[in-house]
Short mmCIF file of C-alpha atoms in Angstrom, two decimals:
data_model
loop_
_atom_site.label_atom_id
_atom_site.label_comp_id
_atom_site.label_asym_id
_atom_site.label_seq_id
_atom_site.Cartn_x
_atom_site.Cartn_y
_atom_site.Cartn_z
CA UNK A 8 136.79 26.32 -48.95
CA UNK A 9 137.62 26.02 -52.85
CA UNK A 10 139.20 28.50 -54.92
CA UNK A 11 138.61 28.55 -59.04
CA UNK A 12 141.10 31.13 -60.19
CA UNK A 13 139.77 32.20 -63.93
CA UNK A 14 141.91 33.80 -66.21
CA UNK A 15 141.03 37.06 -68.30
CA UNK A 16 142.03 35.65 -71.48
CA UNK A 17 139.46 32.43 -71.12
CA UNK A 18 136.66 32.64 -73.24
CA UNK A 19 133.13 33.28 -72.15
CA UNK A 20 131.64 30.79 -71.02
CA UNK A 21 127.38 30.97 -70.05
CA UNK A 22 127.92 28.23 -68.04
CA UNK A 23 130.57 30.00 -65.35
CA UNK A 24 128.02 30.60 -63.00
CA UNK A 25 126.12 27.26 -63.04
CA UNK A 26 129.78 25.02 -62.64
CA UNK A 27 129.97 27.45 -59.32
CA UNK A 28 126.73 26.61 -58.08
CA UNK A 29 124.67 29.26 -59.06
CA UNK A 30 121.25 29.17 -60.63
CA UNK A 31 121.06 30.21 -64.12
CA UNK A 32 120.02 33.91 -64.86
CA UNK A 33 120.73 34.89 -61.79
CA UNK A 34 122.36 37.98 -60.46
CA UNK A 35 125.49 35.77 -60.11
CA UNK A 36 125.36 34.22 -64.15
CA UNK A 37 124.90 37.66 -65.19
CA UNK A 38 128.05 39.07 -62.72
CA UNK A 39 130.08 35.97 -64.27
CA UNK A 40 129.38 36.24 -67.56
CA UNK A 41 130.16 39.97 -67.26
CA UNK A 42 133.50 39.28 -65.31
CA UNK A 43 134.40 37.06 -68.22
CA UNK A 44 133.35 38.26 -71.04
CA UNK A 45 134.86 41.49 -69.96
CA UNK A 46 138.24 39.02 -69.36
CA UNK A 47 138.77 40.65 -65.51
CA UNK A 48 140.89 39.04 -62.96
CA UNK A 49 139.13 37.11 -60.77
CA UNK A 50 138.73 34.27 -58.45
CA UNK A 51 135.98 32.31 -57.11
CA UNK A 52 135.99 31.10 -53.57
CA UNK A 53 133.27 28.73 -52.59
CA UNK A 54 132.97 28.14 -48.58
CA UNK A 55 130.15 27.79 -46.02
CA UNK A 56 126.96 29.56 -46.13
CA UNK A 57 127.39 33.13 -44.59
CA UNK A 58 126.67 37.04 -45.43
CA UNK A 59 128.06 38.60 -42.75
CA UNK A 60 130.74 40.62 -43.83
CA UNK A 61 133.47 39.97 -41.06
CA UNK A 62 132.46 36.05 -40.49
CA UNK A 63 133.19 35.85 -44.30
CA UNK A 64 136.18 37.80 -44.99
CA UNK A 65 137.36 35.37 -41.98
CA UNK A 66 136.80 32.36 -44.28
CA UNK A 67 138.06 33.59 -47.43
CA UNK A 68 141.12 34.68 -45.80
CA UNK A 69 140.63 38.54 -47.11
CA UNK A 70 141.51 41.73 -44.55
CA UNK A 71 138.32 43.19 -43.79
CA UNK A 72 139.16 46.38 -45.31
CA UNK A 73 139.46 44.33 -48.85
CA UNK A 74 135.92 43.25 -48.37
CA UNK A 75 133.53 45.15 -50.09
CA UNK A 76 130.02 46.00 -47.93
CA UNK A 77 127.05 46.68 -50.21
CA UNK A 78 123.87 48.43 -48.47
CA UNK A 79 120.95 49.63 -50.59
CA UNK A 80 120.10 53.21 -49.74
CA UNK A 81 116.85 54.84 -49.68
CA UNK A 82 117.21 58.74 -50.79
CA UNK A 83 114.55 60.82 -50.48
CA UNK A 84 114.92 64.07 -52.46
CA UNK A 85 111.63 65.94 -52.45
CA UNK A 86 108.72 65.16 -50.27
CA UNK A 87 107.58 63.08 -53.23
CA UNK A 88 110.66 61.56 -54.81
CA UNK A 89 112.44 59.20 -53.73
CA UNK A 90 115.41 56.87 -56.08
CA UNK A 91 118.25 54.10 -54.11
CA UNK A 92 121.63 54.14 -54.65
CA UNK A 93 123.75 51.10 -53.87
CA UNK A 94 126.60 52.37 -51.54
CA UNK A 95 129.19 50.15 -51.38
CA UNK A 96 132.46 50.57 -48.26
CA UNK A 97 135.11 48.96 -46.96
CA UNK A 98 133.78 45.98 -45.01
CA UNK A 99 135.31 47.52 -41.48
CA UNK A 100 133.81 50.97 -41.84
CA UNK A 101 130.13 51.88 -42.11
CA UNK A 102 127.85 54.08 -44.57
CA UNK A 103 127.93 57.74 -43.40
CA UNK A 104 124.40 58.79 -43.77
CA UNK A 105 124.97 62.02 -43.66
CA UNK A 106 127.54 62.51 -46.22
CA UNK A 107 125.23 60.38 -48.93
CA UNK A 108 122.41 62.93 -47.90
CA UNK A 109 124.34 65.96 -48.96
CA UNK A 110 126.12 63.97 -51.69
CA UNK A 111 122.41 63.86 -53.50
CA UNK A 112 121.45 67.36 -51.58
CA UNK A 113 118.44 64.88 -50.52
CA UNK A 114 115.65 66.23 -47.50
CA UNK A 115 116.24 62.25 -46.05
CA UNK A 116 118.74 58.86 -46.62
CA UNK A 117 117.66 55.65 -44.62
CA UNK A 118 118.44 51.99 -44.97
CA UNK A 119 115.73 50.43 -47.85
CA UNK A 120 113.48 47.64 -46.58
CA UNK A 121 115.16 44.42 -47.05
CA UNK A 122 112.33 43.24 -49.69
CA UNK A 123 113.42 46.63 -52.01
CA UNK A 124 116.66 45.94 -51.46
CA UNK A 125 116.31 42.52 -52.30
CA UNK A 126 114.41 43.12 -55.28
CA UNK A 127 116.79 45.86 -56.39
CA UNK A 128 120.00 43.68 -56.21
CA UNK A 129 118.64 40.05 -57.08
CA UNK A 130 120.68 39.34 -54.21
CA UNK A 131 119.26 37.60 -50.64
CA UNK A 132 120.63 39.76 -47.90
CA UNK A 133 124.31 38.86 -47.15
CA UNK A 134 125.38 38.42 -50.68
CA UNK A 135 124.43 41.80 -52.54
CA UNK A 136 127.21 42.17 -54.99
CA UNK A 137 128.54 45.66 -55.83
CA UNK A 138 127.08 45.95 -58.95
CA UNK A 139 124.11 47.59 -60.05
CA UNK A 140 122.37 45.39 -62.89
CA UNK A 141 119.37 48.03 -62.50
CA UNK A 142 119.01 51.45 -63.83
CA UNK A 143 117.10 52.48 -60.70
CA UNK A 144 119.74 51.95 -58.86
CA UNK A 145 122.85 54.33 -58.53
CA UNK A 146 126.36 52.60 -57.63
CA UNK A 147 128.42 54.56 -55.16
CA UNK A 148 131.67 53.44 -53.98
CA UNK A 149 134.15 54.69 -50.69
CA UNK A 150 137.67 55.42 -52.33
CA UNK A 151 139.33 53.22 -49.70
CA UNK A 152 137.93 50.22 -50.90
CA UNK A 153 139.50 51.00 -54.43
CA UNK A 154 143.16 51.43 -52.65
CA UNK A 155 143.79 47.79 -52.95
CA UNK A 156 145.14 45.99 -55.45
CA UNK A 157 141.82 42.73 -54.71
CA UNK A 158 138.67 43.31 -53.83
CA UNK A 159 136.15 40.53 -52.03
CA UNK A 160 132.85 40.15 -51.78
CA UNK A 161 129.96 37.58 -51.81
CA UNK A 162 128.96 36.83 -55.57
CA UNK A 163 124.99 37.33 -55.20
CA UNK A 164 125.03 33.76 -53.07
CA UNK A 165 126.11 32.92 -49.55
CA UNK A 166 128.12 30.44 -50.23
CA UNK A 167 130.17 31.83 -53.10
CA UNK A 168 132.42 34.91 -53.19
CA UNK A 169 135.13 36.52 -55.34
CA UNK A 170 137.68 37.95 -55.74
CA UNK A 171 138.33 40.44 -57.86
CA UNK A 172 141.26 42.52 -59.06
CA UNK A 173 140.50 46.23 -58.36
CA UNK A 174 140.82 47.57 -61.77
CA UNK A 175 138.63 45.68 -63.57
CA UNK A 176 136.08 45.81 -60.96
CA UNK A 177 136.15 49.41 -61.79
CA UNK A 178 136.07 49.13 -65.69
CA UNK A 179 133.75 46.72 -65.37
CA UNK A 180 131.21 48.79 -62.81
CA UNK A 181 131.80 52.19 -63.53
CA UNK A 182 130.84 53.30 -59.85
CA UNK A 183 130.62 56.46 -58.97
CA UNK A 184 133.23 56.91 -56.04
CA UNK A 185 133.01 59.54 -53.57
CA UNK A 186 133.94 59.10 -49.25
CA UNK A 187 130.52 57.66 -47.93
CA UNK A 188 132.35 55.33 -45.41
CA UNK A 189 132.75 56.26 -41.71
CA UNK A 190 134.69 54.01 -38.90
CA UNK A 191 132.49 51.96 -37.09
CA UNK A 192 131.80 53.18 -33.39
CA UNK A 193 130.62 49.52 -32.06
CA UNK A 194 130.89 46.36 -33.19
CA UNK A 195 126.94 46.47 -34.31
CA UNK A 196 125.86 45.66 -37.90
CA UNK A 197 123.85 47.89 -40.28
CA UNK A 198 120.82 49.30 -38.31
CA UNK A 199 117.80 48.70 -40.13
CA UNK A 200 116.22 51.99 -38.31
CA UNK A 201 118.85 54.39 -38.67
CA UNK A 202 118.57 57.62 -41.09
CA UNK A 203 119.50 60.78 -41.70
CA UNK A 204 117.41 63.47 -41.50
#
């Protein structure tokens, strides 16, 4: 594992995200640039491949509650409309379906397909960043994730995460935050079938 710490008074720099192994204009040059251009706190941490939220927070040393979990939600309002919201929690609780659903006063909340999501973040599954970059797409965030002082999370690649300080983050994302997270009953990841209804 390597760790880059940056500092906020750096200048921007385009080439952040290609120096950390990134591919240029993707999700993860446009999160750097916008990290540093917005001078935030932050650290890179490059280690193995992995997007599991536990296995990760493992190698970057984080508590799992400092890790931030980002699932793409699909919320159905009417019969015929539908938007997502990115719902980011603390990485060892889980979305609460049901409190997103009345959050948007929606008739249905599910998971989104992995391709929507995918296309949504820019991110491969395992490395969605909590950011939305998107219009479409509506950032929600659990207040316990914001109670720390760091937050961690996977910086749109597997093998590349961050670390970010917790007030920036929310300068920088302007999330809406409202309790979405709910303790984890088993030690099962994010059901791809479950909804609310």
């Amino acid at each position: 594992m390597t760790a880059h710490t940056v500092s906020p008074d750096a200048p921007a720099r385009a080439d952040a995200a290609r120096e950390a192994g990134s591919t240029p204009g993707t999700t993860s040059d446009r999160l750097l640039a916008l990290l540093q251009d917005g001078r935030a706190r932050h650290q890179l941490i490059e280690h193995a491949p992995e997007g599991r939220t536990d296995v990760v927070s493992a190698l970057r040393g984080n508590a799992l509650d400092q890790a931030a979990k980002c699932i793409i939600m699909r919320v159905k309002v009417t019969k015929k409309s539908s938007r997502y919201a990115l719902a980011v929690v603390p990485g060892d609780r889980r979305v609460d379906l049901g409190r997103v659903k009345e959050l948007y006063d929606a008739r249905h909340v599910s998971f989104a397909d992995p391709a929507t999501a995918e296309r949504l973040s820019g991110c491969v599954s395992g490395s969605i960043v909590p950011f939305s970059f998107d219009p479409t797409l509506e950032l929600i965030v659990d207040p316990g994730l914001l109670e720390h002082r760091e937050i961690f999370f996977n910086a749109a690649e597997l093998h590349l995460s961050l670390a970010l300080d917790t007030e920036d983050y929310r300068r920088l994302a302007r999330p809406r935050v409202a309790p979405i997270a709910e303790p984890i009953a088993e030690p099962a990841t994010e059901p791809a079938t479950r909804t609310a209804s």
